[in-house]
mmCIF file of C-alpha atoms and ligand atoms in Angstrom:
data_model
loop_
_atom_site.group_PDB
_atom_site.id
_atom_site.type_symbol
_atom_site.label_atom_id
_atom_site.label_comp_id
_atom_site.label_asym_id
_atom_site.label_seq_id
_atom_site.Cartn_x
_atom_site.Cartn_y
_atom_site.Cartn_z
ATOM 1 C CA UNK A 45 -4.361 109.519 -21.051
ATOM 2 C CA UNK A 46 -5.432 105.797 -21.330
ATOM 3 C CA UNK A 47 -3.597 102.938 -22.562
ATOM 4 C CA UNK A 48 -4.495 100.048 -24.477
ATOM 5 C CA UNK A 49 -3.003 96.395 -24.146
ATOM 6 C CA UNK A 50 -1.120 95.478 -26.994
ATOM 7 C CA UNK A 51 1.053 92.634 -28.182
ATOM 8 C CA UNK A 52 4.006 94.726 -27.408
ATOM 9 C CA UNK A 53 3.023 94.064 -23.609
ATOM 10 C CA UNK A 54 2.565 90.443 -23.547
ATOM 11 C CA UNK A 55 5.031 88.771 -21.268
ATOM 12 C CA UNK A 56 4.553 85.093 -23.050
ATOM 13 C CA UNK A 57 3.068 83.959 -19.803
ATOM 14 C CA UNK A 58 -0.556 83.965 -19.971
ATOM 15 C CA UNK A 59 -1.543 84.179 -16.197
ATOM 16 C CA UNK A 60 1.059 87.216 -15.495
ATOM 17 C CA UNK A 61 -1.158 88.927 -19.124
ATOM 18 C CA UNK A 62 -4.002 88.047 -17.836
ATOM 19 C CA UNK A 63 -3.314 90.167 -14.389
ATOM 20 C CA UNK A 64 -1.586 92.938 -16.361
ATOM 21 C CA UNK A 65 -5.110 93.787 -18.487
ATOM 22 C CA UNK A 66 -6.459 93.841 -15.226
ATOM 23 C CA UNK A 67 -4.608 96.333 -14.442
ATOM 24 C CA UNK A 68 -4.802 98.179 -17.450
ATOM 25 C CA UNK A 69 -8.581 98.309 -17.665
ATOM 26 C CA UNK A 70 -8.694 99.561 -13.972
ATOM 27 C CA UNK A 71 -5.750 102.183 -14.633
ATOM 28 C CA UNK A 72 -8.364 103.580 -17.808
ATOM 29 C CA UNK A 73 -11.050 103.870 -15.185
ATOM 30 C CA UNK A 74 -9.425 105.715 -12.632
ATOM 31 C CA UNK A 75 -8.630 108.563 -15.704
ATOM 32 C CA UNK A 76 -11.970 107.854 -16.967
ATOM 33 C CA UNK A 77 -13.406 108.869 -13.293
ATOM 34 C CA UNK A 78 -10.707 111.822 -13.546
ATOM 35 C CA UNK A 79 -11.806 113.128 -16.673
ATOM 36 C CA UNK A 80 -15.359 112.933 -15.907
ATOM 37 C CA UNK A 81 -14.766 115.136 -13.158
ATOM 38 C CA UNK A 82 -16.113 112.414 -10.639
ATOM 39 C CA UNK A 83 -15.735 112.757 -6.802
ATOM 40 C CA UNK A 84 -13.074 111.430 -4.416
ATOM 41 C CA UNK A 85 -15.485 108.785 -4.178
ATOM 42 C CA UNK A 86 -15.099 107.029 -6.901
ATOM 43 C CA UNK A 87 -11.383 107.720 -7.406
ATOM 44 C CA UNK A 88 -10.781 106.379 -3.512
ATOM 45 C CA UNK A 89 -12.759 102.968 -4.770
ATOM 46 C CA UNK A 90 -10.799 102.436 -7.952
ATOM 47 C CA UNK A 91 -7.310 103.838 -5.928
ATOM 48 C CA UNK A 92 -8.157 100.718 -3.138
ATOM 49 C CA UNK A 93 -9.022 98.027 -5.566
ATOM 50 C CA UNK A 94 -5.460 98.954 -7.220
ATOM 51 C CA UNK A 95 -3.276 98.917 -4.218
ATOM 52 C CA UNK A 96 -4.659 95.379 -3.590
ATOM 53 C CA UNK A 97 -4.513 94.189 -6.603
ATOM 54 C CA UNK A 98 -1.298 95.065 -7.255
ATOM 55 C CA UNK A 99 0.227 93.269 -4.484
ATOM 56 C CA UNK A 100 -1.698 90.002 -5.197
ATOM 57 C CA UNK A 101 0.039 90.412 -9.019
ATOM 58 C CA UNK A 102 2.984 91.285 -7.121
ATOM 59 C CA UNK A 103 3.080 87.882 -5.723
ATOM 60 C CA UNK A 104 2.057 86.133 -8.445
ATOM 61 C CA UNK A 105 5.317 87.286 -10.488
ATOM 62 C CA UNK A 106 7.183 86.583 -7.302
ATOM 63 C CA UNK A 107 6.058 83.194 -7.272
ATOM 64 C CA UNK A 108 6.508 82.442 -10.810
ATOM 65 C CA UNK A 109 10.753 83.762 -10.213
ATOM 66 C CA UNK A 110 10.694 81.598 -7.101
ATOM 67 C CA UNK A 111 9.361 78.258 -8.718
ATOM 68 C CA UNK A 112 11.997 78.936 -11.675
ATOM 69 C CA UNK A 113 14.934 79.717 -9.456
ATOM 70 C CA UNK A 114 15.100 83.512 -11.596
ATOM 71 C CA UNK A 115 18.327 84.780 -10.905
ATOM 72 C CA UNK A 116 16.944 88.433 -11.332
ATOM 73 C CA UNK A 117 14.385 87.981 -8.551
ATOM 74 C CA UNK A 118 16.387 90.449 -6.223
ATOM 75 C CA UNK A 119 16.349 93.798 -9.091
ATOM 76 C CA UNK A 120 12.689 92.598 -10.106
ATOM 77 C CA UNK A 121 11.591 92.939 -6.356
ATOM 78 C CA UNK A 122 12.861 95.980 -5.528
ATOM 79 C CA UNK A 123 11.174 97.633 -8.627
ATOM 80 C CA UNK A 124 7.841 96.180 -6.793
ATOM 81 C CA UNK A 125 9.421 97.351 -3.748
ATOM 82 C CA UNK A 126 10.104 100.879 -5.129
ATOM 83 C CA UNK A 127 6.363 100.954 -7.173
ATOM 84 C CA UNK A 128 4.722 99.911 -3.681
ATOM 85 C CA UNK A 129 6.620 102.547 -1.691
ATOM 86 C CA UNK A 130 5.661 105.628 -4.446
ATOM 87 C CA UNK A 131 1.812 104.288 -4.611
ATOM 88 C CA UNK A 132 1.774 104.459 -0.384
ATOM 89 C CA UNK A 133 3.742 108.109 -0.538
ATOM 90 C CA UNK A 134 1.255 109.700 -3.279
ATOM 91 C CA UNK A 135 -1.782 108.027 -1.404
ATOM 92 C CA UNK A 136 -0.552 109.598 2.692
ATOM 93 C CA UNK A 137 0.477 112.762 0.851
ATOM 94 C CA UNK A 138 -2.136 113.834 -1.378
ATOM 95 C CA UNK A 139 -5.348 111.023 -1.520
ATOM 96 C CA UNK A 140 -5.841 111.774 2.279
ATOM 97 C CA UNK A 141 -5.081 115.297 1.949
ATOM 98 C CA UNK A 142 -8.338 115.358 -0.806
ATOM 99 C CA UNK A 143 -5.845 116.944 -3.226
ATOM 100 C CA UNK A 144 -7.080 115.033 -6.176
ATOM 101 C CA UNK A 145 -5.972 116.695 -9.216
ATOM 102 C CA UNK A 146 -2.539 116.307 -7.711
ATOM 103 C CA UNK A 147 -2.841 112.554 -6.697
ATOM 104 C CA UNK A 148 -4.559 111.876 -10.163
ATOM 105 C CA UNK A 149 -1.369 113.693 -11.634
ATOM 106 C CA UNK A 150 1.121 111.820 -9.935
ATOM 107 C CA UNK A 151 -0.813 108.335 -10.196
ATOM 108 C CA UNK A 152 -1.294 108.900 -13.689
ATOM 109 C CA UNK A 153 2.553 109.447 -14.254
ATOM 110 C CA UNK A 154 3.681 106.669 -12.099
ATOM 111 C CA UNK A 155 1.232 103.716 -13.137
ATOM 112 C CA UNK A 156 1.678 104.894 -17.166
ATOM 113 C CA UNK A 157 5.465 105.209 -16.992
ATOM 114 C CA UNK A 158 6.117 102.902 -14.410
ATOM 115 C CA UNK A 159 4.084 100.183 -15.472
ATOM 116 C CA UNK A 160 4.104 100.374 -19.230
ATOM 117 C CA UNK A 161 8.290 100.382 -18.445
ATOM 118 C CA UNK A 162 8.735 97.573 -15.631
ATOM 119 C CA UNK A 163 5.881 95.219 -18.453
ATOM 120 C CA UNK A 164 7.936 96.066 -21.302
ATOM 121 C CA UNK A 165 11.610 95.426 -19.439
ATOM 122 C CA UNK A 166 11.554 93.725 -16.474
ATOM 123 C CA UNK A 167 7.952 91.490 -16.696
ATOM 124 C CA UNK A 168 9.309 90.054 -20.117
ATOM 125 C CA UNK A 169 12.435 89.081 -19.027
ATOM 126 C CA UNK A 170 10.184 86.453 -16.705
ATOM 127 C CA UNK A 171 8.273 85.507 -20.140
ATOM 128 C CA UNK A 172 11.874 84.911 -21.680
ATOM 129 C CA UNK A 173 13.166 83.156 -19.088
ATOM 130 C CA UNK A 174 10.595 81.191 -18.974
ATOM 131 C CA UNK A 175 10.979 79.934 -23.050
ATOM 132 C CA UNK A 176 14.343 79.025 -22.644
ATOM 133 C CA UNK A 177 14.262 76.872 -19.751
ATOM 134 C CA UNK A 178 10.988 74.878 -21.075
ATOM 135 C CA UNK A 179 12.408 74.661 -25.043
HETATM 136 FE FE1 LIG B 385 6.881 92.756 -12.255
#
């Protein structure tokens, strides 16, 4: 299952959209490279490109709360916190394990349901902030 960006998923905040396509388009290859039946190989690449990335976009929300004084800064961090924590578990349990179908499952739940649900909720309530303080 792949997902493609949307209006619905823009934050109002065009660095933060700019990292979350990013995302997005990696996500789609990591099930493309699923689908196509590739080997660990390629799935390891996409899986440590990801876990990197995420943490510099991480930050770069982080920042954005920080430089605003966001009063929600705690909650939004320890969604991070929580995404950060799953990624590491599903990566020691299964990636190093070679149990791919399994990680692939589990990745593919967490980054679609995770993601799509922490952009649409909690990363647009940054973009919202945001509007009000600068109109
Ligand atoms: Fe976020």
């Amino acid at each position: 299952m792949s997902i493609s960006w949307n209006d619905d998923l823009s934050v109002n905040v065009q660095k933060i959209d700019e990292q979350h396509k990013e995302l997005i388009n990696k996500i789609n290859e990591l099930f493309d490279a699923c689908k196509e039946g590739k080997g660990g190989t390629a799935i390891n690449d996409i899986v440590k490109f990801l876990e990197k990335y995420v943490v510099f976009h991480f930050s770069t929300e982080e920042q954005y709360m920080q430089v605003y004084n966001y009063p929600d800064i705690e909650t939004h961090r320890k969604e991070h916190k929580y995404f950060l924590e799953t990624f590491n578990k599903i990566k020691e349990d299964h990636l190093s394990k070679n149990e791919m179908l399994l990680a692939t499952f589990k990745l593919n739940d967490l980054l679609i349901k995770w993601l799509i649900n922490h952009i649409r909720k909690t990363d647009k309530a940054i973009g919202d902030f945001l509007r009000n303080i600068k109109t």
